[in-house]
Amino acid sequence: MYVAVKGGERAIANAHRLVEHERRGDRNVPELGTEQIEQQLSLAVDRVMSEGSLYDRGLAALAIKQARGDLIEAIFLIRAYRTTLPRFGFSVPLDTADMAIRRRISSTYKDLPGGQVLGPTFDYTHRLLDFALAAEGNPAPPVTAPVDTAERFPRVTDLIAQDDLIERNPPENPGQPVGDLTREPLAFPAERDLRLQNLARGDEGFLLALGYSTQRGYGRNHPFVGEIRMGEVEVEFDIPELGLMASLGEVTLTECQMVNQFKGSLTEPAKFTRGYGLSFGHCERRAMSMSLVDRALRADELGEERTSPAQDEEFVLSHSDNIQATGFVEHLKLPHYVDFQAELALLRQMRRELETRASTHPEAAE
Amino acid sequence: MPNAEAARPNPDPRAATMALLARATRDELSTPLRDHWPNLAYATIRAAEIGLVMLRGRMGGDGAPFNLGEATMTRAVVELATGERGYGQFLGRDPARAEQAAILEALAQREADREAVEAFVLAPIRQRLAEDAQRKRAETAATRVDFFTLVRAEG
């Protein structure tokens, strides 16, 4: 247990001044601007927005600068900042089918309407360090190709659904409130809306490890990437006094539709099942991991035996949040003097008792 | 494409105006306001404020909704001396721009100013967005991939 301490103000103030100095580094090296972080470390920005659960590129870049690149510390700063702002309301649910596609791939179909576009990806690079980047210089401008403006990119899962070979998504139940774990503490069993909200802001490393575990046999999903798409989606907001939906602009999202092995019965024809991942920004690894874990957490609903960590919703949802996790782990470094003194006293007493017993009943100690 | 009005024409002209103003840069609003409507009289109905909007997704893309995460947004409401009430709102944090968007949204309702708002404000934004969208689509199209399935050797 942690017992409050006082004192140390000057040392704390000086330590904070020192960490600012260290953050700046060698003052002969130009200072990093938040615009540079926003533009050139954009995937770090995307991760901080996702796990900070706040879409604002400028704020995420500032947090990364302030946190000296410690992304969990940056996420902490974003989570703290969001509590200072009022919530104006909810968006109309985002329509990812209407995404302005910048990347779209499928591992289930080679040829699909709209085709596959790789977009800006590290896939198929050789992962060789590019020493030319150590020097400054602009890369070649991107190649362009003619565009068919009539082309649409239907969801791959909608194509599979046309033949009724995949389960339907749970329909919207009008009037049913949507769970919000920023307002109500998480309780178990948790519905899928709360699970998805939890996973959407969960730690990428934790989701990746759990998703990986399902592939290695701890709660087998038999997954295929039906589709990954990344691009811009419009955000609409209801203005009730005008009776209209105002467009607020766009956000970049990554969506992963994982298609998994079958569910059927003696009376129901077998169908593919789904796992779903959605993330702010271009966060493909997290969207994929989220979709694997979402599917694993549907074990009860799909009548599967829960045998593995990734299928245990209490375990997964209680440990996915890296701000809660780091808070509890890191609090161990705060002064625990009183607690430790109590344990020391207990230990000494136990030893004293043993010594007393040994001296009064020497035969008992043999 | 969400940022090209043509793909999803908005039947409500006010909503279409708001969609463009929401995507404007600060200069795209402040410069025409300064040049064409200097000393404009208006009252602040709701002072520009920064807050949050919870963005919702749908399970599997088209199923029941869930809360994905929040975004910052700014909104403002103004009223012109002639009575038109304008609403400005968009993602991000910029109170000055929200007020300018609200003023221009009100001006777009005023018969005498509608054409000027279209010519000096909306048309340039629309053109920039269309060019951006076209450039991105062309860059993306160059990464279109055709995979060939190789015949597997049996044995």
mmCIF file of N, CA and C in Angstrom, chain A residues 53-56 59 82 85-91 93-94 98 100 102 110 114-119 124 142-148 151 155 169-172 178-180 193 196-197 232 234-237 239 241-242 244 246-251 255 257 276 278 280, chain B residues 1-3 7-8 10 12 14-15 18-19 22-23 46 49-75 77 87 89-93 105 134-149:
data_model
loop_
_atom_site.group_PDB
_atom_site.id
_atom_site.type_symbol
_atom_site.label_atom_id
_atom_site.label_comp_id
_atom_site.label_asym_id
_atom_site.label_seq_id
_atom_site.Cartn_x
_atom_site.Cartn_y
_atom_site.Cartn_z
ATOM 1 N N SER A 53 -7.194 7.682 -27.559
ATOM 2 C CA SER A 53 -8.623 7.718 -27.858
ATOM 3 C C SER A 53 -9.085 9.143 -28.135
ATOM 4 N N LEU A 54 -8.235 9.893 -28.834
ATOM 5 C CA LEU A 54 -8.585 11.277 -29.192
ATOM 6 C C LEU A 54 -7.966 11.597 -30.546
ATOM 7 N N TYR A 55 -8.837 11.863 -31.527
ATOM 8 C CA TYR A 55 -8.340 12.171 -32.864
ATOM 9 C C TYR A 55 -7.998 13.654 -32.943
ATOM 10 N N ASP A 56 -6.719 13.959 -32.899
ATOM 11 C CA ASP A 56 -6.237 15.334 -33.070
ATOM 12 C C ASP A 56 -4.743 15.235 -33.327
ATOM 13 N N LEU A 59 -2.333 17.731 -31.389
ATOM 14 C CA LEU A 59 -2.164 17.424 -29.969
ATOM 15 C C LEU A 59 -1.279 16.201 -29.769
ATOM 16 N N ARG A 82 -7.985 15.164 -22.598
ATOM 17 C CA ARG A 82 -9.362 15.010 -23.061
ATOM 18 C C ARG A 82 -10.373 15.185 -21.928
ATOM 19 N N LEU A 85 -12.084 18.688 -21.609
ATOM 20 C CA LEU A 85 -12.980 19.238 -22.636
ATOM 21 C C LEU A 85 -14.401 18.698 -22.472
ATOM 22 N N PRO A 86 -15.409 19.550 -22.739
ATOM 23 C CA PRO A 86 -16.789 19.053 -22.715
ATOM 24 C C PRO A 86 -17.063 18.203 -23.957
ATOM 25 N N ARG A 87 -17.983 17.265 -23.824
ATOM 26 C CA ARG A 87 -18.370 16.482 -25.008
ATOM 27 C C ARG A 87 -19.639 17.084 -25.608
ATOM 28 N N PHE A 88 -19.545 17.426 -26.897
ATOM 29 C CA PHE A 88 -20.694 18.048 -27.567
ATOM 30 C C PHE A 88 -21.715 17.013 -28.030
ATOM 31 N N GLY A 89 -21.284 15.801 -28.275
ATOM 32 C CA GLY A 89 -22.244 14.788 -28.734
ATOM 33 C C GLY A 89 -21.550 13.653 -29.452
ATOM 34 N N PHE A 90 -22.314 12.944 -30.271
ATOM 35 C CA PHE A 90 -21.837 11.754 -30.972
ATOM 36 C C PHE A 90 -21.920 11.985 -32.474
ATOM 37 N N SER A 91 -21.024 11.352 -33.197
ATOM 38 C CA SER A 91 -21.111 11.428 -34.660
ATOM 39 C C SER A 91 -22.168 10.432 -35.139
ATOM 40 N N PRO A 93 -22.761 7.177 -37.051
ATOM 41 C CA PRO A 93 -21.767 6.105 -37.243
ATOM 42 C C PRO A 93 -21.023 6.239 -38.581
ATOM 43 N N LEU A 94 -19.702 6.127 -38.521
ATOM 44 C CA LEU A 94 -18.861 6.351 -39.696
ATOM 45 C C LEU A 94 -19.133 5.276 -40.749
ATOM 46 N N ASP A 98 -17.853 4.044 -47.628
ATOM 47 C CA ASP A 98 -17.732 5.259 -48.435
ATOM 48 C C ASP A 98 -16.354 5.902 -48.272
ATOM 49 N N ALA A 100 -12.630 7.191 -48.786
ATOM 50 C CA ALA A 100 -11.748 7.590 -49.894
ATOM 51 C C ALA A 100 -10.502 6.722 -49.777
ATOM 52 N N ARG A 102 -7.135 4.823 -49.807
ATOM 53 C CA ARG A 102 -5.718 5.018 -50.132
ATOM 54 C C ARG A 102 -4.949 3.712 -50.066
ATOM 55 N N LYS A 110 -8.218 -12.591 -55.205
ATOM 56 C CA LYS A 110 -7.196 -11.972 -56.039
ATOM 57 C C LYS A 110 -7.816 -10.828 -56.827
ATOM 58 N N GLY A 114 -13.056 -2.959 -57.927
ATOM 59 C CA GLY A 114 -12.239 -1.864 -57.393
ATOM 60 C C GLY A 114 -10.771 -2.228 -57.341
ATOM 61 N N GLY A 115 -10.468 -3.532 -57.299
ATOM 62 C CA GLY A 115 -9.082 -3.985 -57.330
ATOM 63 C C GLY A 115 -8.380 -3.784 -56.001
ATOM 64 N N GLN A 116 -7.129 -4.204 -55.987
ATOM 65 C CA GLN A 116 -6.320 -4.041 -54.785
ATOM 66 C C GLN A 116 -5.305 -2.928 -55.039
ATOM 67 N N VAL A 117 -5.213 -2.007 -54.091
ATOM 68 C CA VAL A 117 -4.209 -0.946 -54.197
ATOM 69 C C VAL A 117 -3.353 -0.988 -52.936
ATOM 70 N N LEU A 118 -2.034 -1.011 -53.143
ATOM 71 C CA LEU A 118 -1.131 -1.165 -52.003
ATOM 72 C C LEU A 118 -1.011 0.118 -51.186
ATOM 73 N N GLY A 119 -1.070 1.277 -51.877
ATOM 74 C CA GLY A 119 -0.928 2.534 -51.143
ATOM 75 C C GLY A 119 0.436 2.643 -50.486
ATOM 76 N N TYR A 124 6.560 -5.737 -48.468
ATOM 77 C CA TYR A 124 7.422 -6.055 -49.619
ATOM 78 C C TYR A 124 8.708 -5.223 -49.662
ATOM 79 N N PRO A 142 5.779 10.832 -55.925
ATOM 80 C CA PRO A 142 5.075 9.581 -56.236
ATOM 81 C C PRO A 142 4.663 9.505 -57.702
ATOM 82 N N VAL A 143 4.589 8.272 -58.191
ATOM 83 C CA VAL A 143 4.103 8.010 -59.547
ATOM 84 C C VAL A 143 2.588 8.158 -59.521
ATOM 85 N N THR A 144 2.011 8.622 -60.610
ATOM 86 C CA THR A 144 0.552 8.690 -60.693
ATOM 87 C C THR A 144 0.071 7.827 -61.853
ATOM 88 N N ALA A 145 -1.208 7.464 -61.809
ATOM 89 C CA ALA A 145 -1.801 6.654 -62.874
ATOM 90 C C ALA A 145 -3.213 7.161 -63.119
ATOM 91 N N PRO A 146 -3.757 6.914 -64.307
ATOM 92 C CA PRO A 146 -5.115 7.387 -64.606
ATOM 93 C C PRO A 146 -6.128 6.785 -63.622
ATOM 94 N N VAL A 147 -7.158 7.574 -63.344
ATOM 95 C CA VAL A 147 -8.153 7.171 -62.361
ATOM 96 C C VAL A 147 -9.503 6.993 -63.045
ATOM 97 N N ASP A 148 -10.157 5.889 -62.698
ATOM 98 C CA ASP A 148 -11.527 5.690 -63.159
ATOM 99 C C ASP A 148 -12.440 6.255 -62.067
ATOM 100 N N GLU A 151 -15.186 4.244 -60.307
ATOM 101 C CA GLU A 151 -14.853 3.022 -59.588
ATOM 102 C C GLU A 151 -15.255 3.090 -58.115
ATOM 103 N N ARG A 155 -17.115 -3.452 -49.811
ATOM 104 C CA ARG A 155 -16.429 -4.276 -48.812
ATOM 105 C C ARG A 155 -16.366 -5.721 -49.288
ATOM 106 N N ASN A 169 -23.660 -9.182 -39.710
ATOM 107 C CA ASN A 169 -23.285 -8.395 -38.539
ATOM 108 C C ASN A 169 -24.531 -8.148 -37.694
ATOM 109 N N PRO A 170 -24.348 -8.030 -36.375
ATOM 110 C CA PRO A 170 -25.518 -7.771 -35.528
ATOM 111 C C PRO A 170 -26.161 -6.449 -35.918
ATOM 112 N N PRO A 171 -27.480 -6.446 -36.181
ATOM 113 C CA PRO A 171 -28.111 -5.209 -36.649
ATOM 114 C C PRO A 171 -28.255 -4.187 -35.531
ATOM 115 N N GLU A 172 -28.385 -2.931 -35.927
ATOM 116 C CA GLU A 172 -28.606 -1.864 -34.952
ATOM 117 C C GLU A 172 -29.989 -2.028 -34.349
ATOM 118 N N VAL A 178 -25.688 2.855 -26.624
ATOM 119 C CA VAL A 178 -24.381 2.315 -27.005
ATOM 120 C C VAL A 178 -23.463 2.443 -25.796
ATOM 121 N N GLY A 179 -22.883 1.314 -25.370
ATOM 122 C CA GLY A 179 -22.022 1.318 -24.182
ATOM 123 C C GLY A 179 -20.856 2.276 -24.337
ATOM 124 N N ASP A 180 -20.488 2.930 -23.244
ATOM 125 C CA ASP A 180 -19.392 3.892 -23.288
ATOM 126 C C ASP A 180 -18.553 3.746 -22.022
ATOM 127 N N ASP A 193 -20.166 -4.085 -28.033
ATOM 128 C CA ASP A 193 -19.879 -2.659 -28.252
ATOM 129 C C ASP A 193 -18.794 -2.167 -27.286
ATOM 130 N N LEU A 196 -15.353 -3.731 -28.197
ATOM 131 C CA LEU A 196 -14.696 -3.075 -29.336
ATOM 132 C C LEU A 196 -14.136 -1.708 -28.934
ATOM 133 N N GLN A 197 -14.868 -0.971 -28.093
ATOM 134 C CA GLN A 197 -14.348 0.326 -27.640
ATOM 135 C C GLN A 197 -13.071 0.125 -26.830
ATOM 136 N N GLU A 232 -9.793 8.041 -45.972
ATOM 137 C CA GLU A 232 -10.490 9.088 -45.243
ATOM 138 C C GLU A 232 -12.000 8.836 -45.241
ATOM 139 N N GLU A 234 -15.785 10.474 -43.883
ATOM 140 C CA GLU A 234 -16.455 11.709 -43.462
ATOM 141 C C GLU A 234 -17.079 11.557 -42.073
ATOM 142 N N VAL A 235 -17.004 12.630 -41.290
ATOM 143 C CA VAL A 235 -17.637 12.661 -39.960
ATOM 144 C C VAL A 235 -18.833 13.604 -40.027
ATOM 145 N N GLU A 236 -20.011 13.085 -39.679
ATOM 146 C CA GLU A 236 -21.222 13.908 -39.692
ATOM 147 C C GLU A 236 -21.776 14.042 -38.286
ATOM 148 N N PHE A 237 -22.330 15.216 -38.028
ATOM 149 C CA PHE A 237 -22.763 15.575 -36.674
ATOM 150 C C PHE A 237 -24.142 16.205 -36.780
ATOM 151 N N ILE A 239 -27.186 18.512 -36.019
ATOM 152 C CA ILE A 239 -27.507 19.786 -35.368
ATOM 153 C C ILE A 239 -29.022 19.829 -35.229
ATOM 154 N N GLU A 241 -31.264 21.658 -33.759
ATOM 155 C CA GLU A 241 -32.068 22.876 -33.941
ATOM 156 C C GLU A 241 -32.226 23.253 -35.408
ATOM 157 N N LEU A 242 -31.363 22.735 -36.276
ATOM 158 C CA LEU A 242 -31.497 23.009 -37.714
ATOM 159 C C LEU A 242 -32.096 21.815 -38.453
ATOM 160 N N LEU A 244 -30.487 19.180 -39.433
ATOM 161 C CA LEU A 244 -29.600 18.695 -40.506
ATOM 162 C C LEU A 244 -28.341 18.067 -39.933
ATOM 163 N N ALA A 246 -24.483 18.072 -40.174
ATOM 164 C CA ALA A 246 -23.379 18.886 -40.656
ATOM 165 C C ALA A 246 -22.142 18.008 -40.778
ATOM 166 N N SER A 247 -21.445 18.155 -41.908
ATOM 167 C CA SER A 247 -20.187 17.441 -42.081
ATOM 168 C C SER A 247 -19.097 18.207 -41.353
ATOM 169 N N LEU A 248 -18.355 17.513 -40.491
ATOM 170 C CA LEU A 248 -17.306 18.173 -39.703
ATOM 171 C C LEU A 248 -15.931 18.055 -40.348
ATOM 172 N N GLY A 249 -15.849 17.280 -41.434
ATOM 173 C CA GLY A 249 -14.546 17.024 -42.034
ATOM 174 C C GLY A 249 -14.315 15.531 -42.116
ATOM 175 N N GLU A 250 -13.041 15.143 -42.171
ATOM 176 C CA GLU A 250 -12.714 13.737 -42.352
ATOM 177 C C GLU A 250 -11.700 13.256 -41.342
ATOM 178 N N VAL A 251 -11.751 11.971 -41.069
ATOM 179 C CA VAL A 251 -10.697 11.320 -40.283
ATOM 180 C C VAL A 251 -10.125 10.172 -41.110
ATOM 181 N N GLU A 255 -9.355 -0.128 -41.355
ATOM 182 C CA GLU A 255 -10.360 -1.134 -41.017
ATOM 183 C C GLU A 255 -9.858 -2.516 -41.444
ATOM 184 N N GLN A 257 -11.251 -6.487 -41.793
ATOM 185 C CA GLN A 257 -12.322 -7.478 -41.747
ATOM 186 C C GLN A 257 -11.661 -8.843 -41.778
ATOM 187 N N TYR A 276 -13.609 -8.056 -36.177
ATOM 188 C CA TYR A 276 -13.585 -6.701 -36.732
ATOM 189 C C TYR A 276 -12.564 -5.824 -36.028
ATOM 190 N N LEU A 278 -10.970 -1.718 -36.113
ATOM 191 C CA LEU A 278 -11.076 -0.355 -36.651
ATOM 192 C C LEU A 278 -10.183 0.539 -35.808
ATOM 193 N N PHE A 280 -8.077 4.558 -35.537
ATOM 194 C CA PHE A 280 -7.728 5.881 -36.053
ATOM 195 C C PHE A 280 -6.421 5.771 -36.835
ATOM 196 N N MET B 1 -16.301 9.448 -52.789
ATOM 197 C CA MET B 1 -15.224 10.073 -52.027
ATOM 198 C C MET B 1 -15.836 11.108 -51.100
ATOM 199 N N PRO B 2 -15.597 10.997 -49.826
ATOM 200 C CA PRO B 2 -16.272 11.920 -48.920
ATOM 201 C C PRO B 2 -15.885 13.366 -49.120
ATOM 202 N N ASN B 3 -14.684 13.633 -49.622
ATOM 203 C CA ASN B 3 -14.316 15.037 -49.711
ATOM 204 C C ASN B 3 -14.608 15.639 -51.075
ATOM 205 N N ALA B 7 -19.605 12.999 -55.242
ATOM 206 C CA ALA B 7 -19.878 11.583 -55.015
ATOM 207 C C ALA B 7 -21.122 11.389 -54.164
ATOM 208 N N ARG B 8 -21.290 12.233 -53.189
ATOM 209 C CA ARG B 8 -22.477 12.109 -52.354
ATOM 210 C C ARG B 8 -23.132 13.483 -52.277
ATOM 211 N N ASN B 10 -25.103 16.531 -51.449
ATOM 212 C CA ASN B 10 -25.899 16.802 -50.259
ATOM 213 C C ASN B 10 -27.118 17.586 -50.686
ATOM 214 N N ASP B 12 -29.249 19.195 -49.045
ATOM 215 C CA ASP B 12 -29.498 20.428 -48.315
ATOM 216 C C ASP B 12 -28.383 21.421 -48.628
ATOM 217 N N ARG B 14 -27.588 24.183 -47.346
ATOM 218 C CA ARG B 14 -26.902 24.681 -46.138
ATOM 219 C C ARG B 14 -25.873 23.674 -45.658
ATOM 220 N N ALA B 15 -26.258 22.398 -45.665
ATOM 221 C CA ALA B 15 -25.323 21.356 -45.235
ATOM 222 C C ALA B 15 -24.127 21.292 -46.185
ATOM 223 N N MET B 18 -21.825 24.118 -45.271
ATOM 224 C CA MET B 18 -21.105 23.802 -44.027
ATOM 225 C C MET B 18 -19.983 22.800 -44.274
ATOM 226 N N ALA B 19 -20.258 21.820 -45.150
ATOM 227 C CA ALA B 19 -19.244 20.789 -45.427
ATOM 228 C C ALA B 19 -17.988 21.423 -46.010
ATOM 229 N N ALA B 22 -16.193 23.601 -43.345
ATOM 230 C CA ALA B 22 -15.520 22.768 -42.348
ATOM 231 C C ALA B 22 -14.137 22.335 -42.827
ATOM 232 N N ARG B 23 -13.948 22.289 -44.134
ATOM 233 C CA ARG B 23 -12.672 21.822 -44.699
ATOM 234 C C ARG B 23 -11.753 22.960 -45.119
ATOM 235 N N ARG B 46 -23.419 31.924 -29.847
ATOM 236 C CA ARG B 46 -22.695 30.947 -29.032
ATOM 237 C C ARG B 46 -21.211 31.174 -29.312
ATOM 238 N N GLU B 49 -16.274 27.585 -29.091
ATOM 239 C CA GLU B 49 -15.771 26.733 -28.013
ATOM 240 C C GLU B 49 -15.233 25.430 -28.586
ATOM 241 N N ILE B 50 -14.232 24.910 -27.878
ATOM 242 C CA ILE B 50 -13.590 23.647 -28.267
ATOM 243 C C ILE B 50 -14.163 22.542 -27.392
ATOM 244 N N GLY B 51 -14.473 21.415 -28.000
ATOM 245 C CA GLY B 51 -14.994 20.278 -27.235
ATOM 246 C C GLY B 51 -14.714 18.982 -27.966
ATOM 247 N N LEU B 52 -15.459 17.969 -27.609
ATOM 248 C CA LEU B 52 -15.222 16.630 -28.140
ATOM 249 C C LEU B 52 -16.459 16.100 -28.847
ATOM 250 N N VAL B 53 -16.230 15.315 -29.864
ATOM 251 C CA VAL B 53 -17.312 14.528 -30.467
ATOM 252 C C VAL B 53 -16.884 13.062 -30.396
ATOM 253 N N MET B 54 -17.766 12.218 -29.868
ATOM 254 C CA MET B 54 -17.467 10.784 -29.838
ATOM 255 C C MET B 54 -17.765 10.209 -31.222
ATOM 256 N N LEU B 55 -16.743 9.629 -31.832
ATOM 257 C CA LEU B 55 -16.912 9.037 -33.158
ATOM 258 C C LEU B 55 -17.377 7.595 -33.009
ATOM 259 N N ARG B 56 -18.415 7.255 -33.733
ATOM 260 C CA ARG B 56 -18.946 5.896 -33.657
ATOM 261 C C ARG B 56 -18.608 5.108 -34.910
ATOM 262 N N GLY B 57 -18.306 3.841 -34.691
ATOM 263 C CA GLY B 57 -18.142 2.921 -35.806
ATOM 264 C C GLY B 57 -19.293 1.938 -35.782
ATOM 265 N N ARG B 58 -19.252 0.970 -36.675
ATOM 266 C CA ARG B 58 -20.255 -0.093 -36.688
ATOM 267 C C ARG B 58 -19.546 -1.441 -36.693
ATOM 268 N N MET B 59 -20.071 -2.396 -35.926
ATOM 269 C CA MET B 59 -19.503 -3.744 -35.888
ATOM 270 C C MET B 59 -19.471 -4.327 -37.303
ATOM 271 N N GLY B 60 -18.299 -4.731 -37.746
ATOM 272 C CA GLY B 60 -18.194 -5.300 -39.084
ATOM 273 C C GLY B 60 -18.384 -4.276 -40.195
ATOM 274 N N GLY B 61 -18.468 -2.992 -39.848
ATOM 275 C CA GLY B 61 -18.616 -1.947 -40.855
ATOM 276 C C GLY B 61 -20.051 -1.530 -41.083
ATOM 277 N N ASP B 62 -21.007 -2.470 -40.947
ATOM 278 C CA ASP B 62 -22.406 -2.114 -41.214
ATOM 279 C C ASP B 62 -23.365 -2.621 -40.134
ATOM 280 N N GLY B 63 -22.823 -3.050 -38.991
ATOM 281 C CA GLY B 63 -23.682 -3.593 -37.942
ATOM 282 C C GLY B 63 -24.051 -2.558 -36.883
ATOM 283 N N ALA B 64 -24.302 -3.049 -35.676
ATOM 284 C CA ALA B 64 -24.687 -2.171 -34.572
ATOM 285 C C ALA B 64 -23.533 -1.227 -34.233
ATOM 286 N N PRO B 65 -23.865 -0.006 -33.762
ATOM 287 C CA PRO B 65 -22.806 0.972 -33.498
ATOM 288 C C PRO B 65 -22.025 0.690 -32.220
ATOM 289 N N PHE B 66 -20.791 1.179 -32.198
ATOM 290 C CA PHE B 66 -19.981 1.183 -30.967
ATOM 291 C C PHE B 66 -19.183 2.480 -30.941
ATOM 292 N N ASN B 67 -18.709 2.852 -29.745
ATOM 293 C CA ASN B 67 -17.929 4.084 -29.591
ATOM 294 C C ASN B 67 -16.465 3.795 -29.888
ATOM 295 N N LEU B 68 -15.970 4.419 -30.955
ATOM 296 C CA LEU B 68 -14.597 4.156 -31.403
ATOM 297 C C LEU B 68 -13.591 4.986 -30.604
ATOM 298 N N GLY B 69 -13.907 6.259 -30.389
ATOM 299 C CA GLY B 69 -12.986 7.174 -29.710
ATOM 300 C C GLY B 69 -13.414 8.588 -30.059
ATOM 301 N N GLU B 70 -12.849 9.555 -29.335
ATOM 302 C CA GLU B 70 -13.301 10.932 -29.529
ATOM 303 C C GLU B 70 -12.397 11.700 -30.488
ATOM 304 N N ALA B 71 -12.913 12.840 -30.946
ATOM 305 C CA ALA B 71 -12.118 13.768 -31.750
ATOM 306 C C ALA B 71 -12.377 15.161 -31.199
ATOM 307 N N THR B 72 -11.388 16.056 -31.352
ATOM 308 C CA THR B 72 -11.656 17.434 -30.969
ATOM 309 C C THR B 72 -12.505 18.095 -32.046
ATOM 310 N N MET B 73 -13.365 19.022 -31.640
ATOM 311 C CA MET B 73 -14.111 19.830 -32.599
ATOM 312 C C MET B 73 -14.306 21.229 -32.017
ATOM 313 N N THR B 74 -14.594 22.188 -32.908
ATOM 314 C CA THR B 74 -14.866 23.566 -32.489
ATOM 315 C C THR B 74 -16.179 23.984 -33.116
ATOM 316 N N ARG B 75 -16.969 24.749 -32.375
ATOM 317 C CA ARG B 75 -18.227 25.229 -32.949
ATOM 318 C C ARG B 75 -18.497 26.655 -32.485
ATOM 319 N N VAL B 77 -21.771 29.946 -33.136
ATOM 320 C CA VAL B 77 -22.993 30.422 -33.793
ATOM 321 C C VAL B 77 -23.003 31.936 -33.722
ATOM 322 N N TYR B 87 -23.997 28.897 -38.522
ATOM 323 C CA TYR B 87 -23.379 27.858 -37.700
ATOM 324 C C TYR B 87 -22.029 27.466 -38.300
ATOM 325 N N GLN B 89 -18.860 24.688 -37.569
ATOM 326 C CA GLN B 89 -18.390 23.559 -36.762
ATOM 327 C C GLN B 89 -17.513 22.650 -37.622
ATOM 328 N N PHE B 90 -16.449 22.158 -37.002
ATOM 329 C CA PHE B 90 -15.522 21.286 -37.736
ATOM 330 C C PHE B 90 -14.621 20.559 -36.760
ATOM 331 N N LEU B 91 -13.924 19.536 -37.235
ATOM 332 C CA LEU B 91 -12.952 18.802 -36.430
ATOM 333 C C LEU B 91 -11.727 19.671 -36.197
ATOM 334 N N GLY B 92 -11.169 19.601 -35.005
ATOM 335 C CA GLY B 92 -9.963 20.351 -34.701
ATOM 336 C C GLY B 92 -10.235 21.478 -33.733
ATOM 337 N N ARG B 93 -9.189 22.244 -33.441
ATOM 338 C CA ARG B 93 -9.287 23.309 -32.436
ATOM 339 C C ARG B 93 -8.921 24.634 -33.072
ATOM 340 N N GLU B 105 -21.373 31.179 -43.175
ATOM 341 C CA GLU B 105 -22.576 30.347 -43.308
ATOM 342 C C GLU B 105 -23.814 31.224 -43.238
ATOM 343 N N GLN B 134 -8.155 14.286 -56.360
ATOM 344 C CA GLN B 134 -7.711 13.726 -57.640
ATOM 345 C C GLN B 134 -6.246 13.284 -57.561
ATOM 346 N N ARG B 135 -5.421 14.115 -56.925
ATOM 347 C CA ARG B 135 -3.999 13.785 -56.815
ATOM 348 C C ARG B 135 -3.816 12.511 -55.987
ATOM 349 N N LYS B 136 -4.537 12.432 -54.871
ATOM 350 C CA LYS B 136 -4.409 11.244 -54.015
ATOM 351 C C LYS B 136 -4.878 9.991 -54.747
ATOM 352 N N ARG B 137 -5.960 10.129 -55.482
ATOM 353 C CA ARG B 137 -6.478 8.961 -56.210
ATOM 354 C C ARG B 137 -5.488 8.518 -57.278
ATOM 355 N N ALA B 138 -4.860 9.496 -57.938
ATOM 356 C CA ALA B 138 -3.904 9.149 -58.991
ATOM 357 C C ALA B 138 -2.659 8.474 -58.400
ATOM 358 N N GLU B 139 -2.228 8.958 -57.235
ATOM 359 C CA GLU B 139 -1.065 8.344 -56.580
ATOM 360 C C GLU B 139 -1.409 6.928 -56.114
ATOM 361 N N THR B 140 -2.624 6.776 -55.599
ATOM 362 C CA THR B 140 -3.055 5.458 -55.136
ATOM 363 C C THR B 140 -3.195 4.493 -56.308
ATOM 364 N N ALA B 141 -3.756 5.003 -57.428
ATOM 365 C CA ALA B 141 -3.997 4.146 -58.594
ATOM 366 C C ALA B 141 -2.690 3.539 -59.115
ATOM 367 N N ALA B 142 -1.581 4.283 -58.949
ATOM 368 C CA ALA B 142 -0.289 3.772 -59.431
ATOM 369 C C ALA B 142 0.188 2.572 -58.614
ATOM 370 N N THR B 143 -0.431 2.317 -57.467
ATOM 371 C CA THR B 143 -0.025 1.173 -56.640
ATOM 372 C C THR B 143 -0.995 0.001 -56.798
ATOM 373 N N ARG B 144 -1.863 0.076 -57.809
ATOM 374 C CA ARG B 144 -2.785 -1.046 -58.070
ATOM 375 C C ARG B 144 -1.965 -2.294 -58.376
ATOM 376 N N VAL B 145 -2.362 -3.415 -57.807
ATOM 377 C CA VAL B 145 -1.526 -4.606 -57.917
ATOM 378 C C VAL B 145 -2.342 -5.743 -58.526
ATOM 379 N N ASP B 146 -1.697 -6.509 -59.371
ATOM 380 C CA ASP B 146 -2.314 -7.736 -59.888
ATOM 381 C C ASP B 146 -1.449 -8.901 -59.449
ATOM 382 N N PHE B 147 -1.987 -9.711 -58.558
ATOM 383 C CA PHE B 147 -1.242 -10.898 -58.122
ATOM 384 C C PHE B 147 -1.579 -12.056 -59.048
ATOM 385 N N PHE B 148 -0.587 -12.871 -59.350
ATOM 386 C CA PHE B 148 -0.820 -14.085 -60.138
ATOM 387 C C PHE B 148 -0.657 -15.282 -59.225
ATOM 388 N N THR B 149 -1.580 -16.212 -59.336
ATOM 389 C CA THR B 149 -1.450 -17.424 -58.542
ATOM 390 C C THR B 149 -0.599 -18.399 -59.321
#
